[in-house]
Amino acid sequence: MNLPFLFTAGVAAAAAFPLHPASPQSPLGSNMSSFPHHGLQDIVNASPLLSFHRDIVQIESITGNEHNVGEFITRFLEARDFTVVKQVIPSAANNGSSNRFNVYAYPSNNPNPQILLTSHIDTVPPFIPYSVSRVHDSGSDSTGHGTILISGRGSVDAKGSVASQVFAALETLEENPRSSIGLLFVVGEETGGDGMKHFSESTLNTSPPSFHTVIFGEPTELALVSGHKGILGFEVVAKGQAAHSGYPWLGRSAVSAVLPALSRVDRLGNIPDSEGGLPSSPKYGKTTVNIGKIDAGVATNVVPASARADVAVRLAQGTPDEARELIRQAVRDATDDDKDVWADFSTHAESYPPQDLDSDVDGFNVTTVNYGTDVPNLEIHDSEDAKVKRYLYGPGTIHVAHGEHEAITAKDLEDAVKGYRKLIEVAVARNQK
């Protein structure tokens, strides 16, 4: 199999989707300290991995606007002997647009990959331009990989995983061209997962599946994740009656009505199960509740006729249906069964229980995470005699993802390539037994 990636890493205008011009490159794993007199841009240019990561971070791909980065990745993979399927998301999910697509790729000689690496190419707003800087850490070598900080929206979540997965696949295929590897990069993960859901419902997701292992890419600080919490969203709604604020007794304040319910809901993660609280678990800890947004009234001199609060729950135990009933009961108890105050679950379609994942590969730190992923959006049709392995792993930390200082080190990206390669190697060996 022809793999020209070892000879490509040029710089180009991202919007034009150019292929990297051919030029001699140092090996991917070469120590950056061998470039002591070069600028940081030279170091990035000299690394195929860092160059590719730079190029996709430079392309703005806020959810709904993933087309350009998808085109770039498509051209990049096609130039490296991958067959690429652009899986267009139905226009109904795109508000009439047909420009969004998942990137599904496999080596030209292997249309039914047994190992699937997947991540997402959309980001949260706002777009933050790419930049690279040196971090001076007294505890590390100032010329090392760990001090080269790469910033920009998506540099961590999740273009760091995308880049590392691509190069883990390329390096594996260079050593063993017959490796059965596929790549799936989806749109829309940040706002409900329409890309992964479309793939899941498509004929590409066969039953039984061609793949025996799926490796999801998200920022996990290079740890192998044994599972993540579930999620449930809802609103607490109150109906009142408007009146002049000078004569509040002529109306009924929806804010006053909703406050006892919100106070109770806010504490549900800390209330024991025996007292009607949301359950905890030894693995995931407490269920957490966040009242993220409150909207009420029209003016300060008007008694508010309506109030609603948007709530997100991270489930540590149990099912969404079980949590819904506990929440409904909590609202009833807090308001003395006031019919004008209720929990409304119809505005939040997405919900799922905690997601247990595989973590049976030696050599990794193992952890759990509290954020959501595309894991529950991929329905896997396990056969009767075999269950698909699901892993979650990637570079960078969630603590800076979505923030104004989103950034990742060059060393994290390179270490992630090694980590993904190890997961691939174990999956290959397992299937050969």
mmCIF file of C-alpha atoms in Angstrom, residues 81-238:
data_model
loop_
_atom_site.group_PDB
_atom_site.id
_atom_site.type_symbol
_atom_site.label_atom_id
_atom_site.label_comp_id
_atom_site.label_asym_id
_atom_site.label_seq_id
_atom_site.Cartn_x
_atom_site.Cartn_y
_atom_site.Cartn_z
ATOM 1 C CA ASP A 81 -5.077 5.538 -0.699
ATOM 2 C CA PHE A 82 -8.205 5.621 1.433
ATOM 3 C CA THR A 83 -11.638 5.184 -0.036
ATOM 4 C CA VAL A 84 -13.775 7.956 1.441
ATOM 5 C CA VAL A 85 -17.552 7.945 1.715
ATOM 6 C CA LYS A 86 -19.100 11.361 2.297
ATOM 7 C CA GLN A 87 -22.185 10.466 4.256
ATOM 8 C CA VAL A 88 -24.469 13.462 3.745
ATOM 9 C CA ILE A 89 -26.694 14.326 6.693
ATOM 10 C CA PRO A 90 -30.373 14.525 5.618
ATOM 11 C CA SER A 91 -31.545 18.043 4.878
ATOM 12 C CA ALA A 92 -34.225 17.869 7.571
ATOM 13 C CA ALA A 93 -31.470 17.674 10.170
ATOM 14 C CA ASN A 94 -29.583 20.492 8.442
ATOM 15 C CA ASN A 95 -32.387 23.043 8.349
ATOM 16 C CA GLY A 96 -32.541 22.663 4.584
ATOM 17 C CA SER A 97 -28.785 22.503 3.956
ATOM 18 C CA SER A 98 -27.139 19.503 2.326
ATOM 19 C CA ASN A 99 -23.554 20.644 2.906
ATOM 20 C CA ARG A 100 -22.842 18.645 6.047
ATOM 21 C CA PHE A 101 -21.445 15.150 5.903
ATOM 22 C CA ASN A 102 -19.677 12.500 7.937
ATOM 23 C CA VAL A 103 -16.315 11.278 6.688
ATOM 24 C CA TYR A 104 -16.175 7.468 6.568
ATOM 25 C CA ALA A 105 -12.871 6.118 5.258
ATOM 26 C CA TYR A 106 -11.188 2.760 4.841
ATOM 27 C CA PRO A 107 -8.113 1.435 3.020
ATOM 28 C CA SER A 108 -8.888 0.788 -0.615
ATOM 29 C CA ASN A 109 -8.251 -2.929 -0.178
ATOM 30 C CA ASN A 110 -10.515 -3.370 2.862
ATOM 31 C CA PRO A 111 -14.108 -2.062 2.586
ATOM 32 C CA ASN A 112 -15.347 -3.780 5.783
ATOM 33 C CA PRO A 113 -13.025 -2.633 8.584
ATOM 34 C CA GLN A 114 -12.914 -4.662 11.758
ATOM 35 C CA ILE A 115 -11.548 -1.800 13.880
ATOM 36 C CA LEU A 116 -13.272 1.587 13.763
ATOM 37 C CA LEU A 117 -11.647 4.778 15.055
ATOM 38 C CA THR A 118 -14.099 7.627 15.435
ATOM 39 C CA SER A 119 -14.307 11.210 16.683
ATOM 40 C CA HIS A 120 -16.105 14.425 15.734
ATOM 41 C CA ILE A 121 -15.087 17.343 13.534
ATOM 42 C CA ASP A 122 -17.500 19.983 14.832
ATOM 43 C CA THR A 123 -16.645 22.424 17.607
ATOM 44 C CA VAL A 124 -18.461 24.729 19.977
ATOM 45 C CA PRO A 125 -18.468 28.482 19.292
ATOM 46 C CA PRO A 126 -16.781 30.888 19.110
ATOM 47 C CA PHE A 127 -13.997 30.227 16.640
ATOM 48 C CA ILE A 128 -10.548 30.830 18.164
ATOM 49 C CA PRO A 129 -7.624 31.084 15.690
ATOM 50 C CA TYR A 130 -4.764 28.609 15.757
ATOM 51 C CA SER A 131 -1.557 29.628 17.514
ATOM 52 C CA VAL A 132 1.543 27.944 18.889
ATOM 53 C CA SER A 133 3.694 29.062 21.802
ATOM 54 C CA ARG A 134 6.374 27.835 24.157
ATOM 55 C CA VAL A 135 5.423 27.221 27.771
ATOM 56 C CA HIS A 136 8.301 27.652 30.194
ATOM 57 C CA ASP A 137 7.925 25.077 32.924
ATOM 58 C CA SER A 138 10.716 24.877 35.482
ATOM 59 C CA GLY A 139 9.926 21.195 35.921
ATOM 60 C CA SER A 140 10.550 20.219 32.312
ATOM 61 C CA ASP A 141 12.981 20.753 29.468
ATOM 62 C CA SER A 142 12.110 24.018 27.702
ATOM 63 C CA THR A 143 13.018 22.441 24.351
ATOM 64 C CA GLY A 144 10.812 19.351 24.835
ATOM 65 C CA HIS A 145 7.522 18.408 23.279
ATOM 66 C CA GLY A 146 5.606 19.068 26.478
ATOM 67 C CA THR A 147 6.410 22.780 26.404
ATOM 68 C CA ILE A 148 5.037 23.395 22.904
ATOM 69 C CA LEU A 149 1.465 24.573 23.441
ATOM 70 C CA ILE A 150 -0.964 24.535 20.523
ATOM 71 C CA SER A 151 -4.039 26.724 21.001
ATOM 72 C CA GLY A 152 -7.261 27.242 19.092
ATOM 73 C CA ARG A 153 -10.853 26.137 19.013
ATOM 74 C CA GLY A 154 -11.012 22.395 18.551
ATOM 75 C CA SER A 155 -7.304 21.897 19.244
ATOM 76 C CA VAL A 156 -8.415 19.614 22.085
ATOM 77 C CA ASP A 157 -12.082 18.841 21.473
ATOM 78 C CA ALA A 158 -11.861 16.954 19.292
ATOM 79 C CA LYS A 159 -9.413 17.715 16.477
ATOM 80 C CA GLY A 160 -6.601 16.510 18.701
ATOM 81 C CA SER A 161 -8.241 13.083 18.682
ATOM 82 C CA VAL A 162 -8.979 13.286 14.942
ATOM 83 C CA ALA A 163 -5.343 14.023 14.070
ATOM 84 C CA SER A 164 -3.952 11.379 16.419
ATOM 85 C CA GLN A 165 -6.365 8.738 15.145
ATOM 86 C CA VAL A 166 -5.501 9.484 11.511
ATOM 87 C CA PHE A 167 -1.777 9.094 12.122
ATOM 88 C CA ALA A 168 -2.196 6.034 14.326
ATOM 89 C CA ALA A 169 -4.063 4.436 11.425
ATOM 90 C CA LEU A 170 -1.480 5.539 8.850
ATOM 91 C CA GLU A 171 1.458 4.264 10.890
ATOM 92 C CA THR A 172 -0.288 0.949 11.541
ATOM 93 C CA LEU A 173 -1.078 0.536 7.842
ATOM 94 C CA GLU A 174 2.481 1.398 6.880
ATOM 95 C CA GLU A 175 3.738 -1.494 9.009
ATOM 96 C CA ASN A 176 0.908 -3.847 8.075
ATOM 97 C CA PRO A 177 -1.036 -2.790 4.949
ATOM 98 C CA ARG A 178 -3.578 -5.548 5.542
ATOM 99 C CA SER A 179 -4.687 -4.109 8.888
ATOM 100 C CA SER A 180 -8.470 -3.845 8.929
ATOM 101 C CA ILE A 181 -8.945 -0.233 10.063
ATOM 102 C CA GLY A 182 -11.694 2.276 9.346
ATOM 103 C CA LEU A 183 -12.066 5.960 10.233
ATOM 104 C CA LEU A 184 -15.337 7.740 11.021
ATOM 105 C CA PHE A 185 -15.383 11.478 11.649
ATOM 106 C CA VAL A 186 -18.857 12.788 12.354
ATOM 107 C CA VAL A 187 -20.585 16.147 12.483
ATOM 108 C CA GLY A 188 -22.914 17.503 15.129
ATOM 109 C CA GLU A 189 -21.569 15.836 18.270
ATOM 110 C CA GLU A 190 -21.708 19.056 20.265
ATOM 111 C CA THR A 191 -25.449 19.596 19.701
ATOM 112 C CA GLY A 192 -27.193 16.261 19.953
ATOM 113 C CA GLY A 193 -25.114 13.924 17.817
ATOM 114 C CA ASP A 194 -27.013 14.034 14.523
ATOM 115 C CA GLY A 195 -23.936 12.860 12.602
ATOM 116 C CA MET A 196 -23.370 9.710 14.650
ATOM 117 C CA LYS A 197 -27.088 9.008 14.825
ATOM 118 C CA HIS A 198 -27.278 9.149 11.027
ATOM 119 C CA PHE A 199 -24.342 6.769 10.687
ATOM 120 C CA SER A 200 -25.890 4.467 13.263
ATOM 121 C CA GLU A 201 -29.150 4.259 11.298
ATOM 122 C CA SER A 202 -27.434 3.809 7.933
ATOM 123 C CA THR A 203 -26.474 0.696 6.000
ATOM 124 C CA LEU A 204 -22.825 1.382 6.866
ATOM 125 C CA ASN A 205 -23.628 0.229 10.395
ATOM 126 C CA THR A 206 -24.271 -3.391 9.536
ATOM 127 C CA SER A 207 -25.983 -6.068 11.604
ATOM 128 C CA PRO A 208 -24.027 -7.920 12.786
ATOM 129 C CA PRO A 209 -21.277 -5.297 12.609
ATOM 130 C CA SER A 210 -18.173 -5.756 10.503
ATOM 131 C CA PHE A 211 -16.153 -4.164 13.312
ATOM 132 C CA HIS A 212 -15.304 -5.945 16.545
ATOM 133 C CA THR A 213 -13.748 -2.846 18.163
ATOM 134 C CA VAL A 214 -14.745 0.838 18.219
ATOM 135 C CA ILE A 215 -12.283 3.403 19.574
ATOM 136 C CA PHE A 216 -13.930 6.737 20.376
ATOM 137 C CA GLY A 217 -11.769 9.852 20.527
ATOM 138 C CA GLU A 218 -12.367 12.543 23.154
ATOM 139 C CA PRO A 219 -10.072 14.458 25.530
ATOM 140 C CA THR A 220 -9.339 11.988 28.338
ATOM 141 C CA GLU A 221 -5.835 13.149 29.353
ATOM 142 C CA LEU A 222 -4.475 9.977 27.700
ATOM 143 C CA ALA A 223 -6.397 7.793 30.148
ATOM 144 C CA LEU A 224 -8.604 4.900 29.150
ATOM 145 C CA VAL A 225 -12.162 5.681 30.204
ATOM 146 C CA SER A 226 -14.152 2.864 31.783
ATOM 147 C CA GLY A 227 -17.409 4.778 31.454
ATOM 148 C CA HIS A 228 -19.161 8.117 31.624
ATOM 149 C CA LYS A 229 -22.268 9.464 33.289
ATOM 150 C CA GLY A 230 -25.642 9.528 31.620
ATOM 151 C CA ILE A 231 -27.553 12.679 30.822
ATOM 152 C CA LEU A 232 -31.066 14.031 31.215
ATOM 153 C CA GLY A 233 -32.403 17.507 30.493
ATOM 154 C CA PHE A 234 -35.677 19.162 31.438
ATOM 155 C CA GLU A 235 -37.324 22.424 32.389
ATOM 156 C CA VAL A 236 -39.106 23.417 35.562
ATOM 157 C CA VAL A 237 -42.042 25.571 34.481
ATOM 158 C CA ALA A 238 -44.367 27.789 36.491
#
